[in-house]
Coordinates of C-alpha atoms in Angstrom, one line a residue:
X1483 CA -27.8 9.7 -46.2
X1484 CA -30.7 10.4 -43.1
X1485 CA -31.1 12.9 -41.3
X1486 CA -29.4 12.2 -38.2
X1487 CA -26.4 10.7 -40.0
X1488 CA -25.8 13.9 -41.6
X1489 CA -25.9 15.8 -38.4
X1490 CA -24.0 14.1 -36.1
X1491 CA -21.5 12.8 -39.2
X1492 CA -21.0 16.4 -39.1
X1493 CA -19.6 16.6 -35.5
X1494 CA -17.0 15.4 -33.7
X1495 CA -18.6 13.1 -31.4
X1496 CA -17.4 12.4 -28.1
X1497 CA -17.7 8.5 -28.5
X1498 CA -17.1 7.4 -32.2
X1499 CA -17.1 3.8 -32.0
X1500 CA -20.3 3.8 -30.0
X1501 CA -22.2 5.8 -32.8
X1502 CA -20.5 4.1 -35.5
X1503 CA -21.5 0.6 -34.2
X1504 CA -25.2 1.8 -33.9
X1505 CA -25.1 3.6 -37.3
X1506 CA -24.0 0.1 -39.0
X1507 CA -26.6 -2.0 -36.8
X1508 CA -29.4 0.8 -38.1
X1509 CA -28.0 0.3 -41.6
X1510 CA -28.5 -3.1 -41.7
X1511 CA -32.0 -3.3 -40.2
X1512 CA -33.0 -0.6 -43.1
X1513 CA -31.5 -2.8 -45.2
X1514 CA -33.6 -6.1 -44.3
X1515 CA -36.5 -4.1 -43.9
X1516 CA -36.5 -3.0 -47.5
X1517 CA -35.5 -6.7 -48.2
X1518 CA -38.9 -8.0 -46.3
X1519 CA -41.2 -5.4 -47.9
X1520 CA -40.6 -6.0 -51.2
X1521 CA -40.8 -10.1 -50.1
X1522 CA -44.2 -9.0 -49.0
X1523 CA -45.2 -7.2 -52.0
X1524 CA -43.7 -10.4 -54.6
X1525 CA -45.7 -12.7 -52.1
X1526 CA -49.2 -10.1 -52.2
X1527 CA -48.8 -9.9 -56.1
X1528 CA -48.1 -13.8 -56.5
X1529 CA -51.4 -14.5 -54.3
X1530 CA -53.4 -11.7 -56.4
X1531 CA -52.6 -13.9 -59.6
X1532 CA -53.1 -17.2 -57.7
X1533 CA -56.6 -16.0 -56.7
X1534 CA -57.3 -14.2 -60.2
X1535 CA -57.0 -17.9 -61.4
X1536 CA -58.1 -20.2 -59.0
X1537 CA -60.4 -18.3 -56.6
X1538 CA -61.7 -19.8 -52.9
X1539 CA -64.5 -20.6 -51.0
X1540 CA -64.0 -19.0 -47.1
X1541 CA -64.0 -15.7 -46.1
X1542 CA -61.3 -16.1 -43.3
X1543 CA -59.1 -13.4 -42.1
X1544 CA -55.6 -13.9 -43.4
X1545 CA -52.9 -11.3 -43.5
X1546 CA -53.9 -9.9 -40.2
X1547 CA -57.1 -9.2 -41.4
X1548 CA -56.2 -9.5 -44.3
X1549 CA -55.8 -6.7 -47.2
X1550 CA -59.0 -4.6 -46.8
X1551 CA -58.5 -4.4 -43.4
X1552 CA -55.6 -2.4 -43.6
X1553 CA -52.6 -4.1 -42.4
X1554 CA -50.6 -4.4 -45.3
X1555 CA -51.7 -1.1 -46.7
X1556 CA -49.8 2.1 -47.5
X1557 CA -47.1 0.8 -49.3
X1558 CA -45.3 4.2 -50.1
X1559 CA -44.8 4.3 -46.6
X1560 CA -42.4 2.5 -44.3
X1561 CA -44.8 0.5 -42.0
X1562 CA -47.1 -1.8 -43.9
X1563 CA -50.1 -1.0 -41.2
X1564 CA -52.5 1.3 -42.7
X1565 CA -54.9 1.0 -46.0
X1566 CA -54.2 0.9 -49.1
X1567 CA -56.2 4.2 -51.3
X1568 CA -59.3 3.4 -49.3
X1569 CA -59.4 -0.2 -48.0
X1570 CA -57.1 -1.9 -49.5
X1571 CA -57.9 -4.8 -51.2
X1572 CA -60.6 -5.7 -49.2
X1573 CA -62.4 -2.6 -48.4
X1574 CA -62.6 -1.9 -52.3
X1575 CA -59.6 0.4 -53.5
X1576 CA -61.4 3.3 -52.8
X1577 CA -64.5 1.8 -54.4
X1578 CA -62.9 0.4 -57.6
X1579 CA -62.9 -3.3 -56.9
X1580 CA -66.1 -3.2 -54.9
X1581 CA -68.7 -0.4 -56.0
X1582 CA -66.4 0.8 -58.6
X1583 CA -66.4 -0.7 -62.3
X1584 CA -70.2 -0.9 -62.9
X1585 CA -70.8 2.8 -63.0
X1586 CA -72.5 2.0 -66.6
X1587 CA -75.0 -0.5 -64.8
X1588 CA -72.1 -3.2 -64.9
X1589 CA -69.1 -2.3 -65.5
X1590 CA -67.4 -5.4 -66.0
X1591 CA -70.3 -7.3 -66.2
X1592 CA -71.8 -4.8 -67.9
X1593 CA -75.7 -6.2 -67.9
X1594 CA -76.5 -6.0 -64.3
X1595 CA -74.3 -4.3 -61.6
X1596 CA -70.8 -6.6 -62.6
X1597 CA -68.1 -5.7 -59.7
X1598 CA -70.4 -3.9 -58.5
X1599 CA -73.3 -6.0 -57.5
X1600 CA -71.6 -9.0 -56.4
X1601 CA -68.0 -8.1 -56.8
X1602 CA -66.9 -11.3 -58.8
X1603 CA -69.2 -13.5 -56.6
X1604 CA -70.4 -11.3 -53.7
X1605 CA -73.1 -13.1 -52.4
X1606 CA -74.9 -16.8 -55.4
X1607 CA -74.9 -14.6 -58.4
X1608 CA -71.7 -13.7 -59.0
X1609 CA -71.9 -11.4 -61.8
X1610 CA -76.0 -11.9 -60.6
X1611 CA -76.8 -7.9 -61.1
X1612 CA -76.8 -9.1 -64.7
X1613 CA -75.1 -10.4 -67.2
X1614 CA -72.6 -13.6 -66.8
X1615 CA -75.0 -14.2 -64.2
X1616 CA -74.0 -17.9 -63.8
X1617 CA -70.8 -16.9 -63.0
X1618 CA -69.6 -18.5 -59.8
X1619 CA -73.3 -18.6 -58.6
X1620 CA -72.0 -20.2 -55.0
X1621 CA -69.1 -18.8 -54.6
X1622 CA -68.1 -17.2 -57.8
X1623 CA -63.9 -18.0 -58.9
X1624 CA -63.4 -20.6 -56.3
X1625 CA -66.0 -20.2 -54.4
X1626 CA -65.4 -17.1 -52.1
X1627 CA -62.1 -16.2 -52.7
X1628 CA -63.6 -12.7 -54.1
X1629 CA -66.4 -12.6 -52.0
X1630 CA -67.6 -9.7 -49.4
X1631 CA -66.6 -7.3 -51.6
X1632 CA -62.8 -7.5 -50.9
X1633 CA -59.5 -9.1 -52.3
X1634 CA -58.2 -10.1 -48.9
X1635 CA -61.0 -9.4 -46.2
X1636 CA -62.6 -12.6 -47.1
X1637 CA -59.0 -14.5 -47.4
X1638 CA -57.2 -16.4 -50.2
X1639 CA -59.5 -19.0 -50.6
X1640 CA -59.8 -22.7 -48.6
X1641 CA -58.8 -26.0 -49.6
X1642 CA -58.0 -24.7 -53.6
X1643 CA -56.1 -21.2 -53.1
X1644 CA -52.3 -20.6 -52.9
X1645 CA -51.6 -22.0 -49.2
X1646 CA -52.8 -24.5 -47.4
X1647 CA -53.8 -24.5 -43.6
X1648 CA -50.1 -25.3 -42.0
X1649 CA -48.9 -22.5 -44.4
X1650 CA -51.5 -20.3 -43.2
X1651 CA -51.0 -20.9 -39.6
X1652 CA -46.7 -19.9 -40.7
X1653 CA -47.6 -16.5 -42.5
X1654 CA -50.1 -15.7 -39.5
X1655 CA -47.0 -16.7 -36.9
X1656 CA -44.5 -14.8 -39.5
X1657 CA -47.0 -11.5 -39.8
X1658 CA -47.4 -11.7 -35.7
X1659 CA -43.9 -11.7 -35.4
X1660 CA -43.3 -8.9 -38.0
X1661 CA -45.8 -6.9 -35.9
X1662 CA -43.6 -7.6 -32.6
X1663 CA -40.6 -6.8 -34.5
X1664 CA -42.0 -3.5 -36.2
X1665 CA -43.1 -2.4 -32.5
X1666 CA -39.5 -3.2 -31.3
X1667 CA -38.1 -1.1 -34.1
X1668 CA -40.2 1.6 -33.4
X1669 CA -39.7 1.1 -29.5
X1670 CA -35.6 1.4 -31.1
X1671 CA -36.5 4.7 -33.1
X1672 CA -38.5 6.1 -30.1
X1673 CA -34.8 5.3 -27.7
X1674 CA -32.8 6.3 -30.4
X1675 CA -34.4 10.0 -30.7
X1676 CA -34.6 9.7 -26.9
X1677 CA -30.8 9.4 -27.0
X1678 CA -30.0 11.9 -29.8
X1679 CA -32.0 14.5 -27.8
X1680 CA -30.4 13.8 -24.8
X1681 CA -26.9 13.7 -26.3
X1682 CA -28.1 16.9 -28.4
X1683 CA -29.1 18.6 -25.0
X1684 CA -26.2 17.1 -22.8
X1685 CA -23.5 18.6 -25.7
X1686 CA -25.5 21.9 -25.4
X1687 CA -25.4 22.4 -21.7
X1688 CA -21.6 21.2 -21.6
X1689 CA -20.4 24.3 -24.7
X1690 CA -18.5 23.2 -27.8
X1691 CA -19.8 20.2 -29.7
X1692 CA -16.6 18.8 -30.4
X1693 CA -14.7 16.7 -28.0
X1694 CA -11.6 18.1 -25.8
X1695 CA -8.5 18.7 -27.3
X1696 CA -6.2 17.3 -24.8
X1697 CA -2.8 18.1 -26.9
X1698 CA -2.2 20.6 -25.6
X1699 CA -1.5 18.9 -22.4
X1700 CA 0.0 15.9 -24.0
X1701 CA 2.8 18.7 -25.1
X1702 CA 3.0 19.8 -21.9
X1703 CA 3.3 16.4 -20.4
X1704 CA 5.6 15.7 -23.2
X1705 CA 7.6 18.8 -22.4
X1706 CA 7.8 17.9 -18.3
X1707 CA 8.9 14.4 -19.1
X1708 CA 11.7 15.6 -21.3
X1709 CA 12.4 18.0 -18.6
X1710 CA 12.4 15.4 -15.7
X1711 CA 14.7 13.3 -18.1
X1712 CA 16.7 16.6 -18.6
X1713 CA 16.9 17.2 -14.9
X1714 CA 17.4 12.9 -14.2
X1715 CA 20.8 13.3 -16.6
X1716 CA 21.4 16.6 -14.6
X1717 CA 21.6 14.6 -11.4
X1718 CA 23.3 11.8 -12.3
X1719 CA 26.0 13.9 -13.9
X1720 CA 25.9 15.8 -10.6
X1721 CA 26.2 12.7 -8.7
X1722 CA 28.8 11.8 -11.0
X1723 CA 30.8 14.8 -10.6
X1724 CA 30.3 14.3 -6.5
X1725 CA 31.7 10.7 -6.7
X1726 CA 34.8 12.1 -8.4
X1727 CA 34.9 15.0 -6.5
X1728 CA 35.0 12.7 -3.3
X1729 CA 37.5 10.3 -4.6
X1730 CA 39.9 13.5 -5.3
X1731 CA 39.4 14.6 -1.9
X1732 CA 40.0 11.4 -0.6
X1733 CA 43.2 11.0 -2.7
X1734 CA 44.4 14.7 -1.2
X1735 CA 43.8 13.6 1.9
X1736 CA 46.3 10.6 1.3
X1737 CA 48.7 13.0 -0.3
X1738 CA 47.9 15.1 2.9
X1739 CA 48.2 12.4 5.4
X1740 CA 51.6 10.9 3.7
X1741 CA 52.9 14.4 3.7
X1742 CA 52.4 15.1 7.4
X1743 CA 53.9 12.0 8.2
X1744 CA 56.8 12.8 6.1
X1745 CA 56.3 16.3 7.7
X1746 CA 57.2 14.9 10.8
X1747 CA 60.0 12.6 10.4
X1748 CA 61.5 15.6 9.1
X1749 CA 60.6 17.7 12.1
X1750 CA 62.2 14.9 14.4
X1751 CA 65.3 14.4 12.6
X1752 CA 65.2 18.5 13.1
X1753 CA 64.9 17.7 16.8
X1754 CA 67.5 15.2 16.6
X1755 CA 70.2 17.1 14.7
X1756 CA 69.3 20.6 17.2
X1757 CA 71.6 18.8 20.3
X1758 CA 73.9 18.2 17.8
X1759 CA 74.3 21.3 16.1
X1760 CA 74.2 22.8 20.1
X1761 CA 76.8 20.5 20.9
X1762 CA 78.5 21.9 17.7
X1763 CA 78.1 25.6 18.4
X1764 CA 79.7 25.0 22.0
X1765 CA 82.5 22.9 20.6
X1766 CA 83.6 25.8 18.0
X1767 CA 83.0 28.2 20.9
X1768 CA 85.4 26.3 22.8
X1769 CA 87.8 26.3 20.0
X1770 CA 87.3 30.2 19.6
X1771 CA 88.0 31.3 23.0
X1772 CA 91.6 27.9 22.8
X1773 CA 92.4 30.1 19.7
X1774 CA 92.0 33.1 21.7
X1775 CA 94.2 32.1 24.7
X1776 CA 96.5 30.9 22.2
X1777 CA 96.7 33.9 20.3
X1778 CA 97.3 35.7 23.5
X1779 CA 99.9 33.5 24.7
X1780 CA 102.0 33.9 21.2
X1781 CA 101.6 37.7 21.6
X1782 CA 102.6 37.4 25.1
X1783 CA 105.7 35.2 24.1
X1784 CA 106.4 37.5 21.7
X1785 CA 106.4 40.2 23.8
X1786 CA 108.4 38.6 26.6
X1787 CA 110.9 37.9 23.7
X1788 CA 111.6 40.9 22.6
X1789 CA 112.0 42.4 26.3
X1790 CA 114.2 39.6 26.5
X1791 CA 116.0 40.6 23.1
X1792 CA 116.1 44.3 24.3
X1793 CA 117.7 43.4 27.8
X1794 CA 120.6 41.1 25.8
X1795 CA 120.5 43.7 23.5
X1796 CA 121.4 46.5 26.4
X1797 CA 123.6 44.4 28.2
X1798 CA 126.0 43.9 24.9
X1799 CA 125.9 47.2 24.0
X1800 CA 127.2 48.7 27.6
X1801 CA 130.4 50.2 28.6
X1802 CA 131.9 47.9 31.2
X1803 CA 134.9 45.8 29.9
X1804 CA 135.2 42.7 31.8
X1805 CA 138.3 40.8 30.6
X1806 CA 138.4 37.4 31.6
X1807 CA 141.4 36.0 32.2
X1808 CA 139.9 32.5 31.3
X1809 CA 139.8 29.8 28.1
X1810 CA 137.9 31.6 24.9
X1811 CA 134.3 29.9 25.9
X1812 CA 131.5 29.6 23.2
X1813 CA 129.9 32.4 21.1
X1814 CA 127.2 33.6 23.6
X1815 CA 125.7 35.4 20.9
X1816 CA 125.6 32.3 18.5
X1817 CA 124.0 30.2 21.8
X1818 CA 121.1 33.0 21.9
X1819 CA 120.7 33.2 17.9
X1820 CA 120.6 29.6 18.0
X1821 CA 118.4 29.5 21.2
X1822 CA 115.8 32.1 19.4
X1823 CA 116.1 30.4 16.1
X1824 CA 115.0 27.2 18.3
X1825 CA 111.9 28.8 19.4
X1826 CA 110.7 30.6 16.7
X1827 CA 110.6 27.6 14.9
X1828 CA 108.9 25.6 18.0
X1829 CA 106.4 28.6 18.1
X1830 CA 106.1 28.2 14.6
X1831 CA 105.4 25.1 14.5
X1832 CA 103.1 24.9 17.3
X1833 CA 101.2 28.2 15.7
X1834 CA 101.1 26.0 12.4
X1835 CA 99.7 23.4 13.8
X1836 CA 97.2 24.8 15.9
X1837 CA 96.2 27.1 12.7
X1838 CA 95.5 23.9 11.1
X1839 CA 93.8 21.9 13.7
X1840 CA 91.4 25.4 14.0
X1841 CA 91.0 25.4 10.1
X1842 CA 90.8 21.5 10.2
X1843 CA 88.1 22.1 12.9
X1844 CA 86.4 24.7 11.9
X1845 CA 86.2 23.5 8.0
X1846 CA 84.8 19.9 9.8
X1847 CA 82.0 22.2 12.2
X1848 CA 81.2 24.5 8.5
X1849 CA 80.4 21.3 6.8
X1850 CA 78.5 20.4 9.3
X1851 CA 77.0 23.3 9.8
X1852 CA 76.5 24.3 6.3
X1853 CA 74.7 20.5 5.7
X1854 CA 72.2 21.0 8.7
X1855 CA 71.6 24.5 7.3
X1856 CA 70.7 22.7 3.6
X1857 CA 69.1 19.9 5.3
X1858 CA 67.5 22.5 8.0
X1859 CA 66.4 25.1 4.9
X1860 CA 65.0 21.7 2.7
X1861 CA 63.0 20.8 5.6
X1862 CA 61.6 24.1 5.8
X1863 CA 60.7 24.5 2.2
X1864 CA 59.2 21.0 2.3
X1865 CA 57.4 22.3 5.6
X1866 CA 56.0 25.3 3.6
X1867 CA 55.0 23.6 0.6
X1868 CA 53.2 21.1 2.8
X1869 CA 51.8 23.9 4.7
X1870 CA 50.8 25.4 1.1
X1871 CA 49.6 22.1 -0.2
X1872 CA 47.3 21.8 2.7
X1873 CA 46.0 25.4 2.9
X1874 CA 45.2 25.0 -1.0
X1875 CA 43.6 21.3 -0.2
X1876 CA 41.5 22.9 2.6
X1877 CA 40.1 25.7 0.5
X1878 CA 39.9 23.2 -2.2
X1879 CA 37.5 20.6 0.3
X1880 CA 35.7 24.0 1.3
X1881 CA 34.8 25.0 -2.3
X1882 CA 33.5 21.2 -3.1
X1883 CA 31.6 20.5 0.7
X1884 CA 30.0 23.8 -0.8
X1885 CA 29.3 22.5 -3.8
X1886 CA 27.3 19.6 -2.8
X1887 CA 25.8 21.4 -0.5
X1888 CA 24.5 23.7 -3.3
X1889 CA 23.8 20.5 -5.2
X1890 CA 21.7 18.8 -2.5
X1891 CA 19.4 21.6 -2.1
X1892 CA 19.2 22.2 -5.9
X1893 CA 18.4 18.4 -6.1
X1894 CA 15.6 19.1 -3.3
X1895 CA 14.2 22.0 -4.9
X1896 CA 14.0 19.9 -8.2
X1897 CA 12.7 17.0 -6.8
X1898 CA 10.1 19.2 -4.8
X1899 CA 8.9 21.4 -8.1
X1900 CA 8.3 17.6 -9.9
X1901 CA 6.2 15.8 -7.2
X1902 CA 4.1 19.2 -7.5
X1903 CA 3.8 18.7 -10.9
X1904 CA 3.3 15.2 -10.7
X1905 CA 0.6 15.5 -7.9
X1906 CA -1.0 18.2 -10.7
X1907 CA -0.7 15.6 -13.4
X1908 CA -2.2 13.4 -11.1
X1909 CA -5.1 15.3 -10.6
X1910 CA -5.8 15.7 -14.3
X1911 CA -5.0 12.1 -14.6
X1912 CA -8.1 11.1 -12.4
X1913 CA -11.1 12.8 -13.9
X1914 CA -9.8 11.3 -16.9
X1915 CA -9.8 8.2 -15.8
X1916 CA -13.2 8.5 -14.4
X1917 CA -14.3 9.7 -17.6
X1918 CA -12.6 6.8 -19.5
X1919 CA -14.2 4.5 -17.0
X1920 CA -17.6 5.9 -17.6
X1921 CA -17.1 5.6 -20.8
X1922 CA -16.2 1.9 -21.0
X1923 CA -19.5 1.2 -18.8
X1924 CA -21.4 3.4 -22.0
X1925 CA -19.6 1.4 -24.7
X1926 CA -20.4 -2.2 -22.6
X1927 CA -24.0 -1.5 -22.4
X1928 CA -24.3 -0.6 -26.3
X1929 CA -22.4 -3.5 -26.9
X1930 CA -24.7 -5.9 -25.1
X1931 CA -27.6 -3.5 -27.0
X1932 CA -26.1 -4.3 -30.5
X1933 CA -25.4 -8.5 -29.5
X1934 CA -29.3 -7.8 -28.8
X1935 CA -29.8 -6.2 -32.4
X1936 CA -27.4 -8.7 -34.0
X1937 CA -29.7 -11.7 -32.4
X1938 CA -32.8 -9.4 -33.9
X1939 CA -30.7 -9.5 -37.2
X1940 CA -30.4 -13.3 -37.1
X1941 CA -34.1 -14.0 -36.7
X1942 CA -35.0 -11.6 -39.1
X1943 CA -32.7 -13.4 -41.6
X1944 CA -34.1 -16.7 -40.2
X1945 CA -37.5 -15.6 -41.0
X1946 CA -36.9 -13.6 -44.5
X1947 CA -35.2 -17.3 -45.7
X1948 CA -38.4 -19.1 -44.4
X1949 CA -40.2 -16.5 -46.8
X1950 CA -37.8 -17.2 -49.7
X1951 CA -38.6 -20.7 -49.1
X1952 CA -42.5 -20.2 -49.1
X1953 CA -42.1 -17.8 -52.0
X1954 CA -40.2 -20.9 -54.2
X1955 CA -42.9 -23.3 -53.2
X1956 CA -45.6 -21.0 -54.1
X1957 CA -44.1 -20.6 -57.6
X1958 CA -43.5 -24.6 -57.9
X1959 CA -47.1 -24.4 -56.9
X1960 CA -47.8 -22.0 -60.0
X1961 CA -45.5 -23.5 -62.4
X1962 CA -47.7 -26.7 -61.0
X1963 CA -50.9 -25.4 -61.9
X1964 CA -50.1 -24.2 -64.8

């Protein structure tokens, strides 16, 4: 794993999908770059052979210059611009190819300077510092291919090497456009540090690497919502228990209204029945003082009759002796018994009767009077149970006006203490969003960055098939020759 991978793998970065996306695209271009530098190395070994059999006659630059002139040297590294031990395979491999193998006086000639002299055909001798002298005298293994002193300096050969001129004219558009390509992926390593430094400084100024924790208000969000839902059931029961409240009151006041209606049809036929109970006090008033007088008059007849009784009484009982010389007349005494027989029994009677008309009367004016008192006591009970029914109904509205009263401003309050939390919210909301926002514009422009690198990718592709191809008609070209 790189460096940078392991150190901000390490971290909680603040946008994951944005560093993900640009550790995959630098993955992959790692991973054709490998691909294309051991295609170059196959293709530089595959021309070594070619030219180790066949040879050539110019000493054009291929290769950018070809191999001793450095730009497909340093292989252990990862840029293919440098030398290789020296000069490549031009410049003499540090001396081996080109001064190098005729430290005995020939080396590989052996008899008069060998690679040394000529270096397989250096100049009309090849191998002319001594022995094998006639060795490629014009151009030595294909007539230059060899020649100045360097494997690639002097190119591949002409008309007999490994490509031909169309061929040469693709690698030297292929090797230009590698060169283009390795200065955009270093111009991408340069931005890419720029960004990790930035990022690196950015996460330093702004404290903990790791992004916000926000859960903490997500519970408290979580908790107000459940709250406002809380408080939502709260009111509707509220509301619920004022619509029910309402409808009682309104059905007391019915009750209320159908009482005092009642209330006073009771009170009139109270009015009504007052003349007539007036009417009745005056009649048995009138009947008191007629029993009265009449009582009077029977004691008075009484009286008169026994005066009367005494004087008969007297007059019997005198001394004078009249003798009549008459008839014997009737019994005068018989005439008076009979006489006060008659009117005891006619005072009798008439007391009788009047002591029954009064009892007659007075047991009709009782009833009467004792039904006006029921009626008269009913309608006052009903009166004070109405009256007590109302009173209790009046306390009873009291208590619930209060209630929703008390339920309004608790509803206020509520409703007040949410919107400030809401407009709190609200303000945590924003910088949130702004942040989100900022962060969208962030992950676009890396998006359109890797489309860019994914277009890079394609043509890189493109081009590492084109070598494949070159590469399988340079070893149908060997299997040829051979």
């Amino acid at each position: 794993m790189r460096r940078w991978e392991r150190r901000w793998r390490g971290q909680q970065l603040r946008h994951p999908q944005v560093w993900g996306i640009l550790l995959r695209v630098h993955q992959k271009i790692h991973l054709l770059w490998r691909e294309r530098r051991l295609l170059w190395e196959k293709l530089w070994w595959r021309r070594r052979q070619d030219q180790l059999w066949r040879g050539g006659q110019d000493a054009k630059p291929s290769y950018g210059g070809g191999f001793g002139s450095g730009s497909c040297g340093r292989i252990g590294r990862s840029s293919y611009g440098g030398r290789m031990s020296g000069g490549s395979y031009g410049g003499g491999m540090g001396g081996s190819m080109g001064g190098g193998y005729g430290s005995c006086g020939g080396g590989f000639g052996g008899m008069g300077g060998g690679y040394g002299g000529g270096s397989f055909g250096g100049g009309s001798g090849g191998y002319s510092g001594g022995g094998f002298s006639g060795f490629g005298g014009s151009g030595g293994f294909g007539g230059g291919s060899y020649g100045g002193g360097s494997f690639g300096g002097a190119g591949f050969g002409d008309n007999s090497g490994l490509l031909s001129t169309n061929e040469k004219l693709t690698m030297q558009n292929l090797n230009d456009r590698l060169a283009s390509y390795m200065d955009k992926v270093r111009g991408l390593e340069e931005e890419n540090a720029h960004l990790e430094r930035l990022i690196r400084e950015w996460y330093q100024k702004q404290g903990p690497t790791g992004s916000k924790d926000y859960s903490q208000y997500y519970r408290t969000i979580e908790e107000l919502q459940n709250q406002i839902v809380g408080a939502n059931v709260d009111l509707n029961r509220m509301l619920l228990d004022i619509d029910n409240t309402r409808m009682t009151v309104d059905d007391f006041r019915l009750k209320y209204e159908t009482e005092y209606t009642l209330h006073q049809s009771v009170a009139s036929d109270i009015n009504g029945l007052r003349p007539l109970l007036d009417q009745l006090t005056l009649s048995r008033s009138d009947l008191e003082t007629q029993f009265e007088s009449l009582k009077e008059e029977l004691i008075y007849l009484k009286k008169n009759h026994e005066e009367e009784m005494k004087g008969l009484q007297t007059q019997s009982g005198g001394d004078v002796n009249v003798e009549v010389n008459a008839t014997p007349g009737t019994n005068l005494m018989e005439k008076l018994n009979e006489m006060r027989s008659e009117y005891e029994r006619l005072i009798e009677n008439n007391r009788r009767e009047v002591e029954s008309w009064y009892e007659t009367k007075m047991e009709e004016v009782n009833q009467q009077v004792h039904s006006s008192g029921q009626e008269i006591q009913s309608s006052n009970q009903q009166i004070s149970e109405l009256r007590r029914e109302y009173q209790s109904l009046e306390i009873e509205l009291q208590s619930q006006l209060s209630m929703v009263d008390s339920l309004q401003s608790n509803l206020e309050d509520t409703e007040r203490r949410y919107n400030m939390q809401l407009q709190q919210i609200q303000g945590m909301i924003g910088p949130l969003e702004e942040e989100l926002a900022s962060i969208r514009c962030e992950m676009e422009s890396q998006n359109e960055e890797y489309k860019m690198l994914l277009g890079i990718k394609t043509r890189l592709e493109q081009e590492i098939a084109q070598y494949r191809s070159l590469l399988e008609e340079g070893q149908q070209d060997l299997v040829y020759v051979h």
